Short mmCIF file of C-alpha atoms and ligand atoms in Angstrom, two decimals:
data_model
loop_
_atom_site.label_atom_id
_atom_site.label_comp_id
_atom_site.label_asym_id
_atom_site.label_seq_id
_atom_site.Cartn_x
_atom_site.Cartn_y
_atom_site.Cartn_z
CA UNK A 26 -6.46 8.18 -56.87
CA UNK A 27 -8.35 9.67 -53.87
CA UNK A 28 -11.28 12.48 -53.04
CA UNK A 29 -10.37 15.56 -52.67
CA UNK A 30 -12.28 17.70 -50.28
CA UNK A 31 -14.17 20.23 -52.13
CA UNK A 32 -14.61 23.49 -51.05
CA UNK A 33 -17.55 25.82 -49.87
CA UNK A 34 -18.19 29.27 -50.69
CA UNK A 35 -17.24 31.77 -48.99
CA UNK A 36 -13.67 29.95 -48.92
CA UNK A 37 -11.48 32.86 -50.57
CA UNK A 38 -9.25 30.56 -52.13
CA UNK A 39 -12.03 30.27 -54.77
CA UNK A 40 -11.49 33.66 -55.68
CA UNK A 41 -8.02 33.45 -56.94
CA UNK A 42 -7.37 33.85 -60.53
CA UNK A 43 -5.88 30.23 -61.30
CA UNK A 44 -2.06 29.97 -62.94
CA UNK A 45 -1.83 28.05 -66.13
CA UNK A 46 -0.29 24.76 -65.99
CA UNK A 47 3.41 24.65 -67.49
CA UNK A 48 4.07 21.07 -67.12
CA UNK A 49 2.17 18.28 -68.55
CA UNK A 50 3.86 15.58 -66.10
CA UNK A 51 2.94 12.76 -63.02
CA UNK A 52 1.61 15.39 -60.78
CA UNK A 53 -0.85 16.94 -63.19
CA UNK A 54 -1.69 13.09 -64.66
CA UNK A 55 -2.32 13.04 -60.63
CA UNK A 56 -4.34 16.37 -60.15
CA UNK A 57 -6.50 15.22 -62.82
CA UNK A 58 -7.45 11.69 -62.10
CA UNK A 59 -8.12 13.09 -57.92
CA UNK A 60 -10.51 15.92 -59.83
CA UNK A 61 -12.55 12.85 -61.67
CA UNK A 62 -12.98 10.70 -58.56
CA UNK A 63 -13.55 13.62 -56.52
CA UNK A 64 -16.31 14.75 -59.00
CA UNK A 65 -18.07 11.26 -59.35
CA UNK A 66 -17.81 10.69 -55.96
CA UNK A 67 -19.78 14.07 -54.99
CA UNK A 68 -21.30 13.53 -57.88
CA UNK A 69 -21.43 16.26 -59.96
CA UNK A 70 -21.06 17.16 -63.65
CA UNK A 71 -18.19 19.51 -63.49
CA UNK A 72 -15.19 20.44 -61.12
CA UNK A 73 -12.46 22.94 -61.84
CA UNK A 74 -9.11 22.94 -59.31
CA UNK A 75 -9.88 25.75 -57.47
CA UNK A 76 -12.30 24.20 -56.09
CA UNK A 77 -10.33 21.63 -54.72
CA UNK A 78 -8.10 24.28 -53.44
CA UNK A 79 -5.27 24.00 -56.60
CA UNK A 80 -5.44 27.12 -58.29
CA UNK A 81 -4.03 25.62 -61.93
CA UNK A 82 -6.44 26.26 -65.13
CA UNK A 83 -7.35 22.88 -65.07
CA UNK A 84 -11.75 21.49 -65.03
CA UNK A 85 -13.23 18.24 -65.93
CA UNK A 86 -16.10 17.64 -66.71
CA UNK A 87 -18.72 14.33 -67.42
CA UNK A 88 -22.11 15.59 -68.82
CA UNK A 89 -23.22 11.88 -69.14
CA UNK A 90 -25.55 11.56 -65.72
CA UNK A 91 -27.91 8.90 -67.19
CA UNK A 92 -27.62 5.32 -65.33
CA UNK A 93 -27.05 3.17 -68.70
CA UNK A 94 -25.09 6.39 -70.18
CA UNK A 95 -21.52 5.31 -70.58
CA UNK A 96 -18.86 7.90 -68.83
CA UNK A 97 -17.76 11.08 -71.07
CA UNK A 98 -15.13 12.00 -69.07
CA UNK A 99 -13.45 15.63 -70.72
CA UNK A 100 -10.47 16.94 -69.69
CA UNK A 101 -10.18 20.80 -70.13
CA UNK A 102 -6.36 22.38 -69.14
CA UNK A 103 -5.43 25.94 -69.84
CA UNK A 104 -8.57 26.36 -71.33
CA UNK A 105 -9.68 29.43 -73.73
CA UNK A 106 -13.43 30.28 -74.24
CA UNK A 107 -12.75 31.19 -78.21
CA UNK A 108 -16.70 31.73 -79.21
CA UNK A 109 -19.84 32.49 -77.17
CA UNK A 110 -23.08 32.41 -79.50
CA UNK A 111 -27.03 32.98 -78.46
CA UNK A 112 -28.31 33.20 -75.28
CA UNK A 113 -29.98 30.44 -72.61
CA UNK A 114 -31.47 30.76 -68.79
CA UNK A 115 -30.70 27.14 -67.09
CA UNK A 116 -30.68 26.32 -63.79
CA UNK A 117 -27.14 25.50 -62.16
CA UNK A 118 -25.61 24.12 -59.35
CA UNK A 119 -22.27 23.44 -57.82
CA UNK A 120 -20.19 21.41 -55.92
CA UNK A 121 -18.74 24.26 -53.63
CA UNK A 122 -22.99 25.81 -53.38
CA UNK A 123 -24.07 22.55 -51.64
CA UNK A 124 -27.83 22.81 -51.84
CA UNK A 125 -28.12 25.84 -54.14
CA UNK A 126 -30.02 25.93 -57.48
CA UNK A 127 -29.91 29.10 -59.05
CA UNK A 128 -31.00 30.29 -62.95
CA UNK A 129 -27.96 31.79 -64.65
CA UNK A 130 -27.58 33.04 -68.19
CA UNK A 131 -25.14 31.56 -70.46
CA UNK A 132 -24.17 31.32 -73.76
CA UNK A 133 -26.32 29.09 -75.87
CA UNK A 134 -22.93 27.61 -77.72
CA UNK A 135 -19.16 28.08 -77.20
CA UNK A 136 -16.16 26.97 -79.28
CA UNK A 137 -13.18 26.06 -76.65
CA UNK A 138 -9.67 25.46 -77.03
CA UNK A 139 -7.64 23.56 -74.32
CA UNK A 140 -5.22 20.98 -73.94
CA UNK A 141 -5.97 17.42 -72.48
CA UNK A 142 -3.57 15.88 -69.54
CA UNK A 143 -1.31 14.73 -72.31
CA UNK A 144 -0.66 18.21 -73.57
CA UNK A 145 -2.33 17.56 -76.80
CA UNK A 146 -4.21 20.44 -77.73
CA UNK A 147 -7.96 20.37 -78.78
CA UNK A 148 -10.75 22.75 -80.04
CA UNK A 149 -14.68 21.71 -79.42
CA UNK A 150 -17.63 23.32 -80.27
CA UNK A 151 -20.26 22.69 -77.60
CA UNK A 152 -23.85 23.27 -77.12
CA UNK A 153 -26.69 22.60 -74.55
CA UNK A 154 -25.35 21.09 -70.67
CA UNK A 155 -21.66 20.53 -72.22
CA UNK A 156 -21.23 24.36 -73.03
CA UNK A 157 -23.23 25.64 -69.87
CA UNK A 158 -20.70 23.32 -67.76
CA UNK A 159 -17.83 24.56 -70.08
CA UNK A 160 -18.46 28.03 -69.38
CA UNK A 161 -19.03 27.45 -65.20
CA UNK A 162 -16.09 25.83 -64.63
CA UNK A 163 -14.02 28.35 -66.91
CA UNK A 164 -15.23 31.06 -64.10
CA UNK A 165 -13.58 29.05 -61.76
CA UNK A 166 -10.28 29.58 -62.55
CA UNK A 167 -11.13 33.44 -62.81
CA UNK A 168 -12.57 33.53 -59.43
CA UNK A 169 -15.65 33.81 -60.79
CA UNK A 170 -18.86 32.08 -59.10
CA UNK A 171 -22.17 30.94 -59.64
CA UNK A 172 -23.12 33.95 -57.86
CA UNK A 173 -22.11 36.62 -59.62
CA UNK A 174 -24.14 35.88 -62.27
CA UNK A 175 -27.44 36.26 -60.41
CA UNK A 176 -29.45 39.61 -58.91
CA UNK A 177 -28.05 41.49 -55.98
CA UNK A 178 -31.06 39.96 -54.39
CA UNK A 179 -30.68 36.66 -55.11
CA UNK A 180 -26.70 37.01 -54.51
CA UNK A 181 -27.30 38.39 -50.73
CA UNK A 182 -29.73 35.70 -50.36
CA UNK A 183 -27.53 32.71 -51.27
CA UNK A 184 -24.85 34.38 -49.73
CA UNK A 185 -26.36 34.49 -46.22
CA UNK A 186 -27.62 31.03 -46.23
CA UNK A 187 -23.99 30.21 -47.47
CA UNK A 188 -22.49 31.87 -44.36
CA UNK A 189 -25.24 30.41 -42.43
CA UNK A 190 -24.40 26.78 -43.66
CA UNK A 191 -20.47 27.11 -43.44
CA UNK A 192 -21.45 28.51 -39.71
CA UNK A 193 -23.28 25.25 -38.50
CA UNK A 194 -20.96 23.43 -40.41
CA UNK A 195 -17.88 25.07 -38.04
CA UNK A 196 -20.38 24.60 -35.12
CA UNK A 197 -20.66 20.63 -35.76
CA UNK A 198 -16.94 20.49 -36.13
NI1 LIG B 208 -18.98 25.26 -59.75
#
């Protein structure tokens, strides 16, 4: 297993629509087992493979943050949002917004289908942090970002400190 490096907005790559994943072999058993440690390591409750720069419909995703919480690791590949019911305002964050805490708007509950690593397909229904994270890292492999879910305000603003970030980043380099 190793850590990935995870990447920061405004890296394009994290706008590509992701492919699905055809084979259910070593490689992905691989992908997915990089994507946990990579996620615990950072830490964070979700990653999807864009964001480690694979674009394959693949996220995990461990909602279980408390110290004496045992791990919930979830596997999500080819994933398919079948359900979206009520409405909540939470605030997220992610792994490729390093330092940004926005309030987006999901779906209060979702019912998912997706296969695990095995190829063994699944359906969940999930509410509360599990469905929020389900439905962030299913933008991922659409492109989509935390961002485009806020105000044009707010988006300009994260997106300049962003830009800001990646530039003092470049200039420590
Ligand atoms: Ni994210």
């Amino acid at each position: 297993m190793a850590v990935r490096t995870i990447l920061h907005y405004p890296d394009e790559r994290l706008r590509k629509v992701a492919e699905p994943v055809t084979d259910f072999d070593a490689e992905l058993a691989r992908l997915v087992d990089d994507m946990a440690e990579t996620m615990y390591a950072a830490p964070g409750v979700g990653l999807a493979a864009p964001q480690i720069g694979v674009s394959r419909r693949v996220f995990v995703i461990d909602v279980a943050t408390g110290d004496d919480e045992p791990s919930d690791l979830r596997v999500f590949v080819n994933p398919e949002i079948l359900e979206r019911v009520g409405e909540v305002q939470n605030e997220e964050g992610c792994l490729s917004f390093p330092g940004v805490h926005e309030d987006v708007k999901r779906a209060e509950r979702v019912r998912v289908r997706a296969c695990d690593q095995h190829g063994q397909s699944f359906e969940l229904e999930a509410e509360a942090l599990l469905a929020i994270a389900i439905q962030h890292e299913n933008d991922h492999l659409d492109g989509k970002l935390m961002v485009d879910h806020l105000s044009l305000l707010r988006r300009r603003l994260v997106h300049r400190a962003m830009v800001k970030r990646a530039a003092a980043v470049d200039a420590a380099e």
